[in-house]
XYZ file of C-alpha atoms in Angstrom:
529
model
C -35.115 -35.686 27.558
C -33.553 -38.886 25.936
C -32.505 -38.187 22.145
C -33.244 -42.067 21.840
C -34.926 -42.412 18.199
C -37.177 -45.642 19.762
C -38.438 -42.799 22.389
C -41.482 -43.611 23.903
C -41.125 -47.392 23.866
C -38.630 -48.643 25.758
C -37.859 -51.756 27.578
C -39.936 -52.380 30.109
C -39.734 -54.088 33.780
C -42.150 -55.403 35.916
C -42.031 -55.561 39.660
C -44.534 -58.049 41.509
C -45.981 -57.133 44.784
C -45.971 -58.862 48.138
C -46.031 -62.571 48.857
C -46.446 -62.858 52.848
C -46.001 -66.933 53.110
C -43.790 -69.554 51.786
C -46.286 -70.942 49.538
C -47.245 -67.653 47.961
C -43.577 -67.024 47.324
C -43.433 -70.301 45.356
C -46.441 -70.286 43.605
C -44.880 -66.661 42.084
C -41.551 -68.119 41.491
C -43.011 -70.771 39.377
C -44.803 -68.148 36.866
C -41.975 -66.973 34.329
C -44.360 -63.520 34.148
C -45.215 -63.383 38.220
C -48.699 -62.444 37.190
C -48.371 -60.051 34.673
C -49.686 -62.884 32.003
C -52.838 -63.180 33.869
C -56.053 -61.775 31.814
C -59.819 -61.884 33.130
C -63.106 -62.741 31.921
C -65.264 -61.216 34.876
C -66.230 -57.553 34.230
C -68.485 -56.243 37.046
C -71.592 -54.275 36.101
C -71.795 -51.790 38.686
C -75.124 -50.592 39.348
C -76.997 -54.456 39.495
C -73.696 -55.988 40.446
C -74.051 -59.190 38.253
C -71.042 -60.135 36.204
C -70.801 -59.976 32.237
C -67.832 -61.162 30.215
C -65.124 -58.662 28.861
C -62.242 -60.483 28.063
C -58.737 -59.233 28.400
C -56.310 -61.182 27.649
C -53.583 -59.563 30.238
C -50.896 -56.627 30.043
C -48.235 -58.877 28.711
C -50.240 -60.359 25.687
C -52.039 -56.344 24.783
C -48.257 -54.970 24.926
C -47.581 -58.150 22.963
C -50.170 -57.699 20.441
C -50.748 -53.745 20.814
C -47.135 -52.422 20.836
C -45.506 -55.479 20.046
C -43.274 -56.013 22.581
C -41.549 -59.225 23.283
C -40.772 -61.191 26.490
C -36.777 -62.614 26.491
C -37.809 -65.912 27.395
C -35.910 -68.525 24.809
C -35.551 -72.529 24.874
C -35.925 -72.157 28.575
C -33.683 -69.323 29.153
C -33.605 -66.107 30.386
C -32.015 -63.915 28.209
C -31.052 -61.405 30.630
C -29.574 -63.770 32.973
C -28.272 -66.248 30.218
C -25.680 -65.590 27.665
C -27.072 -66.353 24.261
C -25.253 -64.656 21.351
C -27.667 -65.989 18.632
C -30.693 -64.223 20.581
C -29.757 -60.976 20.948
C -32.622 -58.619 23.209
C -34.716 -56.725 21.300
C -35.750 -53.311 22.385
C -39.222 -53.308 23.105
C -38.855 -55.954 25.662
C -40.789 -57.273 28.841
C -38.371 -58.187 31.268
C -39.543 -59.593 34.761
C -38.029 -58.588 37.539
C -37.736 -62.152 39.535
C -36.862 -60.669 43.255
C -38.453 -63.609 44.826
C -36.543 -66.558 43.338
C -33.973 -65.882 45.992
C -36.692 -67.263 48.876
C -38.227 -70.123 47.011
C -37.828 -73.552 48.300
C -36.140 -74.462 44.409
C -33.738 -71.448 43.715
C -33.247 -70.060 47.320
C -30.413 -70.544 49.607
C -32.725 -71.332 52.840
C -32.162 -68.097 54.577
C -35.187 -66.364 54.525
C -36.902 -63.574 52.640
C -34.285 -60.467 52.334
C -34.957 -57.464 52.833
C -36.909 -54.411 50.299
C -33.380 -53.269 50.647
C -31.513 -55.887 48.927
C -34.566 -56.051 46.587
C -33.845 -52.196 45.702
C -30.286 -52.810 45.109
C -31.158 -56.070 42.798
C -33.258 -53.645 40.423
C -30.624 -51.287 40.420
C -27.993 -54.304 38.915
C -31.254 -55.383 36.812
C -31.056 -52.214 35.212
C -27.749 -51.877 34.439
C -27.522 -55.894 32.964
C -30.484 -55.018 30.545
C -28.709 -51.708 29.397
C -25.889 -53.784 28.654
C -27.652 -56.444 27.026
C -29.746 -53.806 24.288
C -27.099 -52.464 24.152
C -25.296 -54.996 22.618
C -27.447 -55.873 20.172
C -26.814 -54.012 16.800
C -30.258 -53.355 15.266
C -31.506 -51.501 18.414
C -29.087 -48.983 17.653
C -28.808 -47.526 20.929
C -25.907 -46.482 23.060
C -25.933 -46.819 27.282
C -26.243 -42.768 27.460
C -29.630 -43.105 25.197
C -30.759 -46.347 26.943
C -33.885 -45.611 28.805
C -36.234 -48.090 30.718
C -39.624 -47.943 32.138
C -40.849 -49.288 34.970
C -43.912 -50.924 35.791
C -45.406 -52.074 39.632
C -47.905 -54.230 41.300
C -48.308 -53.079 45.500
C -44.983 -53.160 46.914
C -43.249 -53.331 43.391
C -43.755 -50.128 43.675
C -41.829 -49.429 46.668
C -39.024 -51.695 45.463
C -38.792 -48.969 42.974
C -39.478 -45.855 44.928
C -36.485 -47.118 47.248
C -34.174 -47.703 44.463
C -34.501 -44.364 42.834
C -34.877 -42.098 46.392
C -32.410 -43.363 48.417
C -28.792 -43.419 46.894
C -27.546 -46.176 48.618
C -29.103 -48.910 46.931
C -27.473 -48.066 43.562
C -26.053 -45.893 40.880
C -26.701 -43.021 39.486
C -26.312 -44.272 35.729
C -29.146 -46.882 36.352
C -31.561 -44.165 38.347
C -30.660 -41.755 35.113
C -31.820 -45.016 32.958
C -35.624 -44.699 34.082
C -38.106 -43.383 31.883
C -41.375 -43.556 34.045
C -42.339 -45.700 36.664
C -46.270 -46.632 36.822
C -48.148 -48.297 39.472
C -51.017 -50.619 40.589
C -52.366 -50.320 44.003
C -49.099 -49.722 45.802
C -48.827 -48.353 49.311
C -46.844 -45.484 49.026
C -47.585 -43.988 52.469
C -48.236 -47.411 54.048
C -50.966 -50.214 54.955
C -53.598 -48.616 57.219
C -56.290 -50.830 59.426
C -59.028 -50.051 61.223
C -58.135 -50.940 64.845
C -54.266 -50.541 64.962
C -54.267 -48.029 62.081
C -50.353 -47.878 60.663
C -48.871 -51.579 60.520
C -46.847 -51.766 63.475
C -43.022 -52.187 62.696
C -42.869 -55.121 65.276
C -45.069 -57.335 63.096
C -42.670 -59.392 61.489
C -44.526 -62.080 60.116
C -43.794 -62.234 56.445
C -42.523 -58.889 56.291
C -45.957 -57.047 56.639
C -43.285 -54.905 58.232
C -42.201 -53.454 54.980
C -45.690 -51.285 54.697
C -45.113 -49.510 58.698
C -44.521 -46.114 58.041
C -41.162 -45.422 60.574
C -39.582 -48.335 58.006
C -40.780 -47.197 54.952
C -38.959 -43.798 55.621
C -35.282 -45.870 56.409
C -35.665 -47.328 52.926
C -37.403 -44.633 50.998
C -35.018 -42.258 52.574
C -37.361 -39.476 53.770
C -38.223 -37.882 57.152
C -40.346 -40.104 59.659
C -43.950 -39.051 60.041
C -47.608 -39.348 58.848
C -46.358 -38.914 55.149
C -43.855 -41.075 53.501
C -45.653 -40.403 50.294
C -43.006 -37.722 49.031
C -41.322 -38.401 46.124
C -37.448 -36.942 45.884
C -34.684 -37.480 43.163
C -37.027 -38.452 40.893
C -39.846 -36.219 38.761
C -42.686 -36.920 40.496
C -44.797 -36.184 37.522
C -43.203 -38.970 35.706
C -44.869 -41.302 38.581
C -48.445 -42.561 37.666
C -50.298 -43.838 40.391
C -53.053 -45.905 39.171
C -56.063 -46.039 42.823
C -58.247 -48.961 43.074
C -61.707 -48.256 45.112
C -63.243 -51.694 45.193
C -62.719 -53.686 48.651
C -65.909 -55.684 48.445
C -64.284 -58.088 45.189
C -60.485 -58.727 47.410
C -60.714 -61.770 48.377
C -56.951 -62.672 50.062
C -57.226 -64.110 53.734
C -61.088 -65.064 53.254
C -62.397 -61.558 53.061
C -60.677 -60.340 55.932
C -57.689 -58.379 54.782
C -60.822 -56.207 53.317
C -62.658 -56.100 56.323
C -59.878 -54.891 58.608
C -58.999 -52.440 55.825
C -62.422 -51.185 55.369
C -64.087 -49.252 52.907
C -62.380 -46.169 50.908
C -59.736 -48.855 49.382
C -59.136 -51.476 47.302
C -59.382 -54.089 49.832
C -55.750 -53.681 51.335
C -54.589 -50.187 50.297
C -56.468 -47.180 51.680
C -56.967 -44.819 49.344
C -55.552 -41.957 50.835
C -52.079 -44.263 50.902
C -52.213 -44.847 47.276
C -50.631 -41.937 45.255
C -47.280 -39.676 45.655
C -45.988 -36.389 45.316
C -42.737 -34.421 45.544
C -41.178 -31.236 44.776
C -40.746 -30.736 40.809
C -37.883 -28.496 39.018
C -39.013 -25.456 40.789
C -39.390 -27.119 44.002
C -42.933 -27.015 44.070
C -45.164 -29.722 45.734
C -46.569 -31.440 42.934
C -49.012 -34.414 42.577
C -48.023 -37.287 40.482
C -50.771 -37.928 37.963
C -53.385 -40.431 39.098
C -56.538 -41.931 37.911
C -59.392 -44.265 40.070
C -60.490 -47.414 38.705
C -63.009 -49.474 40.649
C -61.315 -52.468 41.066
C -59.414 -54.237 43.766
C -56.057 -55.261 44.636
C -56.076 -58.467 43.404
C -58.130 -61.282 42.250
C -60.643 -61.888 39.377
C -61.308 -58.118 39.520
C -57.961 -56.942 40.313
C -56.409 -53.985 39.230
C -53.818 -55.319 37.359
C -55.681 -57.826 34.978
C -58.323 -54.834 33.767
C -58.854 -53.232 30.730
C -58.876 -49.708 32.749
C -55.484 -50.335 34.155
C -53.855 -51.126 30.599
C -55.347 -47.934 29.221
C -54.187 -46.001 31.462
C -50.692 -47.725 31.903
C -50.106 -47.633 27.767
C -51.260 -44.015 27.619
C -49.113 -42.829 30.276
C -45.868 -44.442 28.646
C -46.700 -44.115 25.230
C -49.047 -40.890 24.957
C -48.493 -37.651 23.515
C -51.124 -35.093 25.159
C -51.473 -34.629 29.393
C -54.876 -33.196 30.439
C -55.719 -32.055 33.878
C -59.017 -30.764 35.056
C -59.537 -27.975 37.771
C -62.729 -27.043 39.064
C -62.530 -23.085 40.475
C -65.030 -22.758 42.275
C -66.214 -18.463 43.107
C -69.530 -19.362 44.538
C -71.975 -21.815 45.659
C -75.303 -20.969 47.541
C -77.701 -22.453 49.912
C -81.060 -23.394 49.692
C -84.292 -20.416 50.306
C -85.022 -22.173 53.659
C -80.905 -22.827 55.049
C -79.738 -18.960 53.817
C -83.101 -17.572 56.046
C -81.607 -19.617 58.953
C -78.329 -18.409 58.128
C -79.566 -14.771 57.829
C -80.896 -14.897 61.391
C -77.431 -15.741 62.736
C -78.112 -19.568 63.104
C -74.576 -21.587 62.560
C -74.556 -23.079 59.326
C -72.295 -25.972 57.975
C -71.828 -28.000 54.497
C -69.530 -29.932 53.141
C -69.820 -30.999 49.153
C -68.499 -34.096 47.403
C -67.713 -34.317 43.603
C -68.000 -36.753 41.156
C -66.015 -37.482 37.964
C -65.965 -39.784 35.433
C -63.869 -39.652 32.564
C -63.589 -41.673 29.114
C -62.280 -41.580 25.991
C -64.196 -41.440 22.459
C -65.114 -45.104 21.021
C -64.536 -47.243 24.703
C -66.869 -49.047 26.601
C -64.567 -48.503 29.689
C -63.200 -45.621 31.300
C -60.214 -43.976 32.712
C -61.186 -42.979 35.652
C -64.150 -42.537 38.269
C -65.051 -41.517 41.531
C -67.989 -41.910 43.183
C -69.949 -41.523 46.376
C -71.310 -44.946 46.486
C -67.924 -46.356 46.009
C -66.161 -44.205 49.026
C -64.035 -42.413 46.403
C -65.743 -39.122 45.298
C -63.582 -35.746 46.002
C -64.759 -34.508 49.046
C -64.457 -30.798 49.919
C -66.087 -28.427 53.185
C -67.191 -24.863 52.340
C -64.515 -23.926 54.657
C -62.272 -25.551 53.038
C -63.278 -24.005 49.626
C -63.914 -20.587 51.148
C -61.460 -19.885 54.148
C -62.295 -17.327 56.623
C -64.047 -15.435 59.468
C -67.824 -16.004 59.219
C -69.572 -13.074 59.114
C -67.100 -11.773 56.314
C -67.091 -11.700 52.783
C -64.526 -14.714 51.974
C -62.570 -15.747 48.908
C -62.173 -18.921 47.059
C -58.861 -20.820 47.911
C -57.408 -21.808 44.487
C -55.346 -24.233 46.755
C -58.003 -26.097 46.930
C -59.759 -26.433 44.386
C -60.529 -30.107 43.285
C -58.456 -31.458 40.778
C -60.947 -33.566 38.833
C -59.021 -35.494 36.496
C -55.775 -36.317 34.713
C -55.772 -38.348 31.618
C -53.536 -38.868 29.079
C -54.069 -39.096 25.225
C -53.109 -41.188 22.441
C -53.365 -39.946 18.745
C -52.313 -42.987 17.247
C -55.373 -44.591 18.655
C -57.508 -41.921 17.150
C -60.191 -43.558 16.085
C -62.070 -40.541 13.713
C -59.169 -39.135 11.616
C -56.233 -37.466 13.955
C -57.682 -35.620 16.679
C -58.009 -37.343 20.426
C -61.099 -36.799 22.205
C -62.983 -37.555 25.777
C -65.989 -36.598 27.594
C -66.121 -36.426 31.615
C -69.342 -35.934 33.661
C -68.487 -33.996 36.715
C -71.605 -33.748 39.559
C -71.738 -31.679 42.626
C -73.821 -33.316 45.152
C -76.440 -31.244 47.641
C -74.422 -31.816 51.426
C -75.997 -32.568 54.066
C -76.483 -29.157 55.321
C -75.953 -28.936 59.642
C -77.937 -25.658 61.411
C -76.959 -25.470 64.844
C -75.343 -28.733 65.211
C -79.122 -30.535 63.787
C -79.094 -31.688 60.291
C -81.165 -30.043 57.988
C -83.331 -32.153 55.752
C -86.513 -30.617 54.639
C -86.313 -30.873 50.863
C -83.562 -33.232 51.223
C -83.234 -35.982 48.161
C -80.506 -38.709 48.760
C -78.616 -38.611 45.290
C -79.453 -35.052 44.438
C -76.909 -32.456 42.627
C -76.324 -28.883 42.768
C -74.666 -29.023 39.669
C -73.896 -31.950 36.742
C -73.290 -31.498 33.685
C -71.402 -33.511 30.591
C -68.936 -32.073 28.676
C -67.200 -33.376 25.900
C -63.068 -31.980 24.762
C -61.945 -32.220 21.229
C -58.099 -31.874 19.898
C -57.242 -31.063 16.512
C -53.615 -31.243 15.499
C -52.791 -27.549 13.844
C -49.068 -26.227 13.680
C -50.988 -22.735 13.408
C -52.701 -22.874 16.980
C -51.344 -22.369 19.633
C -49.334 -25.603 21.584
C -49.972 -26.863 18.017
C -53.692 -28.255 19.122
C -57.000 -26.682 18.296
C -59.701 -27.244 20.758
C -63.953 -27.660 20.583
C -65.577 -28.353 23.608
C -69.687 -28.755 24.059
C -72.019 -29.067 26.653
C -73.750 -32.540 25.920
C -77.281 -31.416 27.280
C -76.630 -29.101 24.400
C -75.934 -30.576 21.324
C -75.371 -34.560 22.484
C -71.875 -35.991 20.798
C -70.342 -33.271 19.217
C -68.200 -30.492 20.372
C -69.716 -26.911 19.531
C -67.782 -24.435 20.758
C -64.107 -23.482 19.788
C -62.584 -23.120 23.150
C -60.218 -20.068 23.902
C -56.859 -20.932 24.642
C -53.913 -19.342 26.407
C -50.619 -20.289 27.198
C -49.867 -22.214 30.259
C -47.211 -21.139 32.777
C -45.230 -23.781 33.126
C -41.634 -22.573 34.173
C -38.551 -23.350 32.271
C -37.550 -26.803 31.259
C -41.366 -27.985 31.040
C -42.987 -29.141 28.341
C -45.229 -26.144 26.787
C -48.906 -26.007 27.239
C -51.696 -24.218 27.148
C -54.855 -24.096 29.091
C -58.727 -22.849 28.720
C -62.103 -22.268 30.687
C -65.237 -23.753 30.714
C -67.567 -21.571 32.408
C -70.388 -23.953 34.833
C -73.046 -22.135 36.647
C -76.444 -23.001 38.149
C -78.300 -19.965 39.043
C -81.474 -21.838 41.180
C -80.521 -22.085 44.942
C -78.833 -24.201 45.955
C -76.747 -23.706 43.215
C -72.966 -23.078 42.125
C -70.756 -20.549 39.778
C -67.205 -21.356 38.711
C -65.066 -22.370 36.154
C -63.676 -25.463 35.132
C -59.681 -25.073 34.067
C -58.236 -27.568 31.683
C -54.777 -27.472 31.233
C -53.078 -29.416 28.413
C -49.197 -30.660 27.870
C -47.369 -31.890 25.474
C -45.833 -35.564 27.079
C -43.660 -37.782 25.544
C-alpha cells in the first residue's frame, strides 16, 4: 500500500465508452468532460413508473463540490497536454482521458478509428504525463514512487483499462504500479450478448462493435479464448468495482432497439451476466470483484452514469474506509405439507429459489444496491444447486454456493449521527415454483409470496478495544423498527497474509412454518483504504 500522505484521494481519470459513428465521435470530442459533466433531473419511481425530480448535478460537479476536486482545464488549455508553469496540477484532479480526439473530423488525421489497442497504450502514456505533471508541482508533495491514480469507466472505458493493466504490451510497469482502483459503469467485461446471434461476431466491423466479440476481447485483454473473458490477471481484482445496471426498458440508443435485441436481464446493451469480473487474488484464489446493482440503464436520462446511486457507490469505493459483504448459508429449507407428501411417495420433486436484496445506507433516500425479480436481476439459486447430491440421500449445503447478497462500502466521514456508519438491507426468499413429475405445482400458490424476508439493520461503532477496532449492533426491524438491539458476536476473519484484517459475525434467519428456511446470514467486514 502507497505511503502517499493524500491516500485515498488521488487524481482521477475518466475513460468514455463507445461511440459507433462519426457523428457520435464528434459530438464527444466537442465536450471537454465526454459526459462525465452531465447531471439528471428524471428519477424513476419504480413501482407506478411516473417520473419525479431528484436532481444531481453530475459526478464531476459532486467530486467538485463533495471532495473538491478540480478539473485542469485553464484559459482554454489542457493542462496535461499544455505546458503552463504558472498553473501547476493540483492533486485531487479530474483529468479526461480524450481517446477519441484522434478520429474527429477537427483533431483527427483522417484515418479512421484506431484500435482499443492503441487506446490502451495512450492511457498507459496518460498515466505516466500526469505523474509527471503532480509531480512537479511543489505543494502536492508527492514523489513518482508515491504517485497513485484512480481510474474511473463508462462501457468500454472499462476495457480500455482492463487491456492496459492485463496485457503487458500496451505499457509499463511503473504506470500499471501507478493505479489505485479502477471503477466501472456498465462495461462489458465478458462481451455484448444478443438474442439471435448471441456473442457479437468478430466479422462485424462496422464501427468497431468488434471490440465487444469475445475471441478479440481475449487478444487485447490477454487471456485464454472462451466463454469467459471476464478474468481479471495482474491486477487485484478486488480493487475492481463493477457497478451492474438492470434497467433496459429506459435505453433509448438506436430507437429502442439496441434494448430489444439485448433483451431483458441488462441494462439495455450489457447483459448482466457480462457485467462484472473476477481473477485470482494473492493466494490465487478465484475471487469476485465487488459489485453492486442499480436499476438504471446504460445511458440516457436514466443512465447509469448521471445517478445518484452510481456516485455513492463510486465515492465510497475510492474514498471509504469499511468493506461489508453479505453471505447467506443456507442448512435447510423445506417444502410445503402438500409437495413433501408427494415427495414422500417417491414423486420427483424440483424447486428452484430466487433472492432479493436491497441495501441502503442510514439518512438516504436512494440505495446502493438492489435486485429484484420484477427487474430480471434477483439471485437465482436451484435446490440442487444449494444442496448437491444423490436424491434419496441426506445432502449437505454447498458453501460454494451460497448467495453472496451484497457488498457495500462505508464512509465514516459521512456519518451522519456522531461516528459510527450504518445500513439496513431487506433480503426475501421467494416460494419457487415447485415442479412434481415434470407438472407444476400450484395449489396454494401466491405470485409474490416469500419463504422468508426479513429487515435487518448493521451498526459500527469505532472502538480501539474491539476487535478490528469496530463494535457492532445489529436488530431485526420487525423487532424493534430503527434501532439496532443486539450486540453482534464477532470473530476474526481469515483473510491470509498481506490482507487487510477483518472480522466477521452471524445473524441467525429461520422460519419454522413449511415452506420455510434455516440458515445463517455471514457478514464479513474489512478494513479498505
Amino acid at each position: 500500500m502507497t505511503s502517499n500522505s493524500q491516500h485515498p484521494y488521488h487524481p482521477i481519470i475518466y475513460v468514455r465508452g463507445f461511440a459507433a459513428t462519426q457523428g457520435e465521435i464528434d459530438e464527444t470530442v466537442a465536450d471537454p468532460y465526454m459526459g462525465f459533466n452531465i447531471g439528471s433531473t428524471k428519477s424513476r419511481v419504480a413501482w407506478t413508473g411516473d417520473v419525479k425530480r431528484f436532481y444531481f448535478e453530475s459526478p464531476l460537479v459532486r467530486l467538485m463540490s463533495d471532495h473538491k476536486y478540480e478539473d485542469v482545464f485553464v484559459e482554454g488549455d489542457d493542462l496535461i497536454a499544455a505546458e503552463r508553469a504558472d498553473h501547476p496540477v493540483p492533486y485531487r484532479c479530474i483529468v479526461i482521458y480524450r481517446y477519441y480526439d484522434e478520429a474527429s473530423k477537427d483533431f483527427g488525421d483522417g484515418r479512421g478509428t484506431p484500435p482499443i489497442e492503441h487506446f490502451a497504450r495512450g492511457l498507459d502514456k496518460l498515466i505516466l504525463r500526469l505523474r509527471d505533471k503532480v509531480c512537479d508541482n511543489p505543494d502536492n508533495k508527492i514523489t513518482p514512487d508515491e504517485f497513485r491514480v484512480h481510474l474511473v469507466a463508462h462501457s468500454m472505458g472499462g476495457l480500455v483499462c482492463r487491456a492496459f493493466l492485463q496485457n503487458e504490451t500496451f505499457g509499463s510497469a511503473e504506470a500499471r504500479k501507478a493505479v489505485d482502483k479502477l471503477f466501472t459503469y456498465a462495461t462489458p467485461h465478458n462481451g455484448i450478448d444478443m438474442r439471435i446471434v448471441r456473442n457479437v461476431p468478430g466479422w462485424v466491423s462496422f464501427g468497431d462493435i468488434n471490440n465487444f466479440n469475445r475471441d478479440k476481447m481475449a487478444e487485447y485483454l490477454d487471456v485464454p479464448k472462451g466463454d469467459d473473458v471476464s478474468v481479471v490477471k495482474n491486477f487485484n481484482p478486488e480493487r475492481i468495482f463493477n457497478l451492474i445496471g438492470t434497467n433496459p426498458r429506459d435505453y433509448s440508443a438506436g430507437g429502442g432497439i439496441a434494448a430489444w435485441a439485448v433483451g431483458d436481464a441488462s441494462d439495455g446493451l450489457v447483459r448482466i451476466e457480462n457485467a462484472a469480473t473476477h481473477g485470482p487474488d494473492a493466494h490465487g484464489n478465484d475471487v469476485r470483484s465487488p459489485r453492486a446493482f442499480v436499476n438504471r440503464s446504460h445511458s440516457g436520462h436514466y443512465g447509469i452514469v448521471n445517478s445518484e446511486e452510481g456516485y455513492q457507490n463510486l465515492t465510497r469505493f475510492l474514498f471509504g474506509a469499511l468493506r461489508v459483504d453479505g453471505i447467506l448459508d443456507i442448512d435447510d429449507i423445506t417444502l410445503p405439507l402438500e409437495v413433501q407428501k408427494e415427495f414422500d411417495e417417491g414423486k420427483t420433486v424440483r424447486a428452484s429459489y430466487q433472492f432479493e436484496i436491497t441495501a441502503s445506507v442510514r439518512g438516504c433516500q436512494w440505495q446502493m444496491t438492489r435486485r429484484e425479480v420484477r427487474e430480471n436481476s434477483a439471485i437465482f439459486r436451484s435446490y440442487n444447486d444449494l444442496f448437491p447430491g444423490k436424491e434419496g440421500t441426506k445432502r449437505l449445503p454447498d458453501r460454494s454456493k451460497s448467495p453472496q447478497l451484497f457488498t457495500i462500502f462505508l464512509d465514516p466521514s459521512k456519518s451522519v449521527k456522531g461516528k459510527s456508519v450504518s445500513f439496513a438491507f431487506d433480503v426475501k426468499v421467494l416460494v419457487p415454483d415447485y415442479e412434481v413429475d415434470g407438472f407444476i405445482f400450484l395449489k396454494r400458490h401466491y405470485e409474490g409470496g416469500f419463504i422468508l424476508r426479513e429487515l435487518i439493520l448493521v451498526e459500527a461503532f469505532p472502538d480501539a478495544e474491539a476487535l478490528g477496532g469496530w463494535r457492532i449492533k445489529y436488530g431485526y426491524q420487525d423487532i424493534n423498527p430503527g434501532k439496532p438491539g443486539k450486540d453482534a458476536e464477532t470473530r476474526a476473519l481469515d483473510v491470509g497474509e498481506g490482507s487487510a484484517p477483518g472480522l466477521a459475525f452471524d445473524i441467525p434467519l429461520e422460519q419454522k412454518a413449511n415452506p420455510g428456511l434455516r440458515g445463517t446470514l455471514r457478514i464479513e467486514a474489512r478494513s479498505w483504504s
